[in-house]
PDB file of C-alpha atoms in Angstrom:
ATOM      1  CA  UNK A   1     117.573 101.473 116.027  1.00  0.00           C
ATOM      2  CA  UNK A   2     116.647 105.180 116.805  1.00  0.00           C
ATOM      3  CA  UNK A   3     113.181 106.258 116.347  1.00  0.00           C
ATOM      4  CA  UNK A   4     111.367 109.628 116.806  1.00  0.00           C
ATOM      5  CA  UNK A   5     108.140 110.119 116.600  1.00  0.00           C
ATOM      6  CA  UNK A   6     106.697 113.161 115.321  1.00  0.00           C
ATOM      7  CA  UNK A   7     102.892 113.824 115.347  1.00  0.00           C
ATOM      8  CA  UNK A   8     100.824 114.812 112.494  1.00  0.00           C
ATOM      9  CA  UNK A   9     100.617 118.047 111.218  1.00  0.00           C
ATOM     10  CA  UNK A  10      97.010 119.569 112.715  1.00  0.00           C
ATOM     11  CA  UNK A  11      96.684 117.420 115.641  1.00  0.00           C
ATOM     12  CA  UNK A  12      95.809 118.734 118.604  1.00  0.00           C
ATOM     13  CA  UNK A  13      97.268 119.203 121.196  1.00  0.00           C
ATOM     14  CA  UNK A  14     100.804 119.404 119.633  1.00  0.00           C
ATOM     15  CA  UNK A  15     103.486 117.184 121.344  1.00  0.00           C
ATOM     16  CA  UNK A  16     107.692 117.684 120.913  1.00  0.00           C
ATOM     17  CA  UNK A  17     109.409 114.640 119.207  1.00  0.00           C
ATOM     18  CA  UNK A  18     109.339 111.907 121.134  1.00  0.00           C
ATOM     19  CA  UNK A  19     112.702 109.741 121.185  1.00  0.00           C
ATOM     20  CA  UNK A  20     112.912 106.244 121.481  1.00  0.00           C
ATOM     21  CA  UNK A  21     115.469 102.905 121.176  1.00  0.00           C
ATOM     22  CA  UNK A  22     114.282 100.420 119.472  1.00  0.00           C
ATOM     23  CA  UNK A  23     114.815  96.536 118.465  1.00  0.00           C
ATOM     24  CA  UNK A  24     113.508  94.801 115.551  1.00  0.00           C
ATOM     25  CA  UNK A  25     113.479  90.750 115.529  1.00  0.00           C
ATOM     26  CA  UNK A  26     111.893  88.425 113.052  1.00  0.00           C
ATOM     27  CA  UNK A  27     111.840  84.755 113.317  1.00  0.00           C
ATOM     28  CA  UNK A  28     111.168  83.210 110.096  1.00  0.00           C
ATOM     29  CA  UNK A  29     113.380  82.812 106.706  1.00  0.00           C
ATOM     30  CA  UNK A  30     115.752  85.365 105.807  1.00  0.00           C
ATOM     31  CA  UNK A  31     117.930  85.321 102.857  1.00  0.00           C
ATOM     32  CA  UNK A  32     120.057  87.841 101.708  1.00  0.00           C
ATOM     33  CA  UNK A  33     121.828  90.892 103.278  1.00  0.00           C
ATOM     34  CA  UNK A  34     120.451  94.577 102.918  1.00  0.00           C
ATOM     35  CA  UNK A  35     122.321  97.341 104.944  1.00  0.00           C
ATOM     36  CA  UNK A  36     121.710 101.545 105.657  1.00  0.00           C
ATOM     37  CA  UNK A  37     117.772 102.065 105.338  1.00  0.00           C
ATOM     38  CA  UNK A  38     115.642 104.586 107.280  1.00  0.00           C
ATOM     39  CA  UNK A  39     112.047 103.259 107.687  1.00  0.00           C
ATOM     40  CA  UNK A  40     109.218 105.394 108.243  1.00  0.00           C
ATOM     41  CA  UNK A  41     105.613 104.110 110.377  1.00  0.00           C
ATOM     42  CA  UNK A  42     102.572 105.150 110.665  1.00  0.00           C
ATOM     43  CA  UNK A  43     101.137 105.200 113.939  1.00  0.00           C
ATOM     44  CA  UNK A  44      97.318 103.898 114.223  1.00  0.00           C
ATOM     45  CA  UNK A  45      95.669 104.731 118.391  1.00  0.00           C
ATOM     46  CA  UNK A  46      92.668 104.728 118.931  1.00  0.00           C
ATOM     47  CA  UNK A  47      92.622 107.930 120.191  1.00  0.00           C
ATOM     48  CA  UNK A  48      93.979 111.594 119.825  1.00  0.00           C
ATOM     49  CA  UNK A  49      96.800 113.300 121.614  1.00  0.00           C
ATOM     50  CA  UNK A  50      99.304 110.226 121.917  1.00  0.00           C
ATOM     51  CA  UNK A  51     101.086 111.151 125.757  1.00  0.00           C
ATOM     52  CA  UNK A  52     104.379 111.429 125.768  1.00  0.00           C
ATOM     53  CA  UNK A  53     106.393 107.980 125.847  1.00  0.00           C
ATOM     54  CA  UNK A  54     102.788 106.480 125.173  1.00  0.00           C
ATOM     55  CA  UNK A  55     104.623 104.212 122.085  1.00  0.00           C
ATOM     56  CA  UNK A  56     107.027 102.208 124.490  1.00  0.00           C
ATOM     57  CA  UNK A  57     106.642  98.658 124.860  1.00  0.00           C
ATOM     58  CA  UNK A  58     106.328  95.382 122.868  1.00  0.00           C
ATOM     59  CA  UNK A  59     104.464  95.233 119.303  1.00  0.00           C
ATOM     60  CA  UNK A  60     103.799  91.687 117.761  1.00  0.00           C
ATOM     61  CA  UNK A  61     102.956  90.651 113.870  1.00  0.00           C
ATOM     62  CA  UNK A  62     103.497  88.774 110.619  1.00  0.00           C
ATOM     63  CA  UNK A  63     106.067  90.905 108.168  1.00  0.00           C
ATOM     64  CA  UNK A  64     106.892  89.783 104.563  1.00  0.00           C
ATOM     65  CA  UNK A  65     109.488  91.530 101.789  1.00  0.00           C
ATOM     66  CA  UNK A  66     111.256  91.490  98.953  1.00  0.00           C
ATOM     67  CA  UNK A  67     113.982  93.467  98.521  1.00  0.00           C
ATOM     68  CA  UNK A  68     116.056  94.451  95.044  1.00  0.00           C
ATOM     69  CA  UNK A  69     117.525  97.779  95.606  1.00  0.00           C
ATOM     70  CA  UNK A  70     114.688  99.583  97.788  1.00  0.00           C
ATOM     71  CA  UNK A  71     112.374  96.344  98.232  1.00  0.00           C
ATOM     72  CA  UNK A  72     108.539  96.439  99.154  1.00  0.00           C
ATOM     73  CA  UNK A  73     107.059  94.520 101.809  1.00  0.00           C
ATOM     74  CA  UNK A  74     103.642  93.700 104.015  1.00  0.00           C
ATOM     75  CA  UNK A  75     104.033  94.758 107.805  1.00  0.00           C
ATOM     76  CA  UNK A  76     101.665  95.085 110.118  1.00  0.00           C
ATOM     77  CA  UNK A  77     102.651  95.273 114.040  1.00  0.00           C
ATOM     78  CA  UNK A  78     100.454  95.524 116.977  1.00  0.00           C
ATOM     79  CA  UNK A  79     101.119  96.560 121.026  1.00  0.00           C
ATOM     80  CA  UNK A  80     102.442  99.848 122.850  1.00  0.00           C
ATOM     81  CA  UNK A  81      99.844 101.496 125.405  1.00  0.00           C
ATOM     82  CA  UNK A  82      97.514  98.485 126.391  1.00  0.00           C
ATOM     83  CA  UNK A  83      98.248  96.611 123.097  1.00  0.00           C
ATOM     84  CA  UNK A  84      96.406  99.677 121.347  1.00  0.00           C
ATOM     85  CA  UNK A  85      98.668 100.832 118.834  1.00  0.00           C
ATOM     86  CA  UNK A  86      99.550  99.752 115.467  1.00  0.00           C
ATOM     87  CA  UNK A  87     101.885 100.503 113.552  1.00  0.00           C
ATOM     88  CA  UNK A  88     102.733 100.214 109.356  1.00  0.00           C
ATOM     89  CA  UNK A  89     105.538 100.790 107.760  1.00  0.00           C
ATOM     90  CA  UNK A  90     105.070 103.628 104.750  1.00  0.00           C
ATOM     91  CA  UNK A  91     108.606 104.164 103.205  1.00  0.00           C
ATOM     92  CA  UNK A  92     112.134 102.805 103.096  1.00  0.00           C
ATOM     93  CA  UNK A  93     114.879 104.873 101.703  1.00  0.00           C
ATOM     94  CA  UNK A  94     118.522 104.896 101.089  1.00  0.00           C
ATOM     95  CA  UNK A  95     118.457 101.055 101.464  1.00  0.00           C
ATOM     96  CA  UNK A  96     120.628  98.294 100.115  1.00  0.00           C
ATOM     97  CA  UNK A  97     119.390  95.449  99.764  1.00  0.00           C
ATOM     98  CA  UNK A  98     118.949  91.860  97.831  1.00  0.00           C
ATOM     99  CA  UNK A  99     116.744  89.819 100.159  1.00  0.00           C
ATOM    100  CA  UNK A 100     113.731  88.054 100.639  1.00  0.00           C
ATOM    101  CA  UNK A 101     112.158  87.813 104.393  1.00  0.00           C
ATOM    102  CA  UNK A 102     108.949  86.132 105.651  1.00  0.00           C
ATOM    103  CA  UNK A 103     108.359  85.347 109.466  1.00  0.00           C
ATOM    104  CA  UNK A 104     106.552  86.548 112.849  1.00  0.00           C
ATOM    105  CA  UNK A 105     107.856  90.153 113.696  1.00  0.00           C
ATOM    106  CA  UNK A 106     108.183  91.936 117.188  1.00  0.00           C
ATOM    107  CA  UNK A 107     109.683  95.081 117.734  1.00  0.00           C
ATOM    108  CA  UNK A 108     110.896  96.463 121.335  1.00  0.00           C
ATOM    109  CA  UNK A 109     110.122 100.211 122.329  1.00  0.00           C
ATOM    110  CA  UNK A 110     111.724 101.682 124.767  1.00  0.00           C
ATOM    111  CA  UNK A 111     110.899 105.816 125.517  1.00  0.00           C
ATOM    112  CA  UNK A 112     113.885 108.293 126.327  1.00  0.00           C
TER     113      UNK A 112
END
């Protein structure tokens, strides 16, 4: 997947967009097909200013959805900078999909 991470409106200091690749893997049960979503997270740090390339690495966590159409879910995944970040999901859109997931998560940042 393609991610960019844009910083909150307010924050100081600003940052550019921040591009990274990314890989999403859950091991678990998985039944159903959904295809052509765009997923937005929120990114929880304990501190202000996120540096640049600050989101790479490995995040780890339990993920559970249901999806008719758009789907809702419960996501929660942990890691980047010194396992310090978290990150929720907060919107899926333009998503087809008929499926029903439960499992461990991780997801695979890599900065560019």
């Amino acid at each position: 997947m393609q991610c960019v991470y844009n910083q909150a409106q307010g924050a100081v200091p600003q940052v550019p967009p921040q591009s990274y690749d990314g890989a999403l893997n859950t091991i678990g049960v998985s039944i159903g097909f959904s295809a052509g979503s765009v997923l937005g997270w929120a990114v929880f740090a304990p501190t202000t200013g996120v540096p640049a390339g600050a989101l790479a690495g490995e995040y780890v966590g339990v993920s559970a959805d249901v999806g008719i159409g758009l789907g809702a879910g419960a996501n929660l995944l942990l890691g980047g900078s010194n396992r310090t970040i978290a990150l929720q999901p907060l919107s899926l859109q333009g998503s087809a999909a008929l499926n029903v997931v439960a499992g461990v998560s991780s997801l695979k940042l890599r900065w560019h």
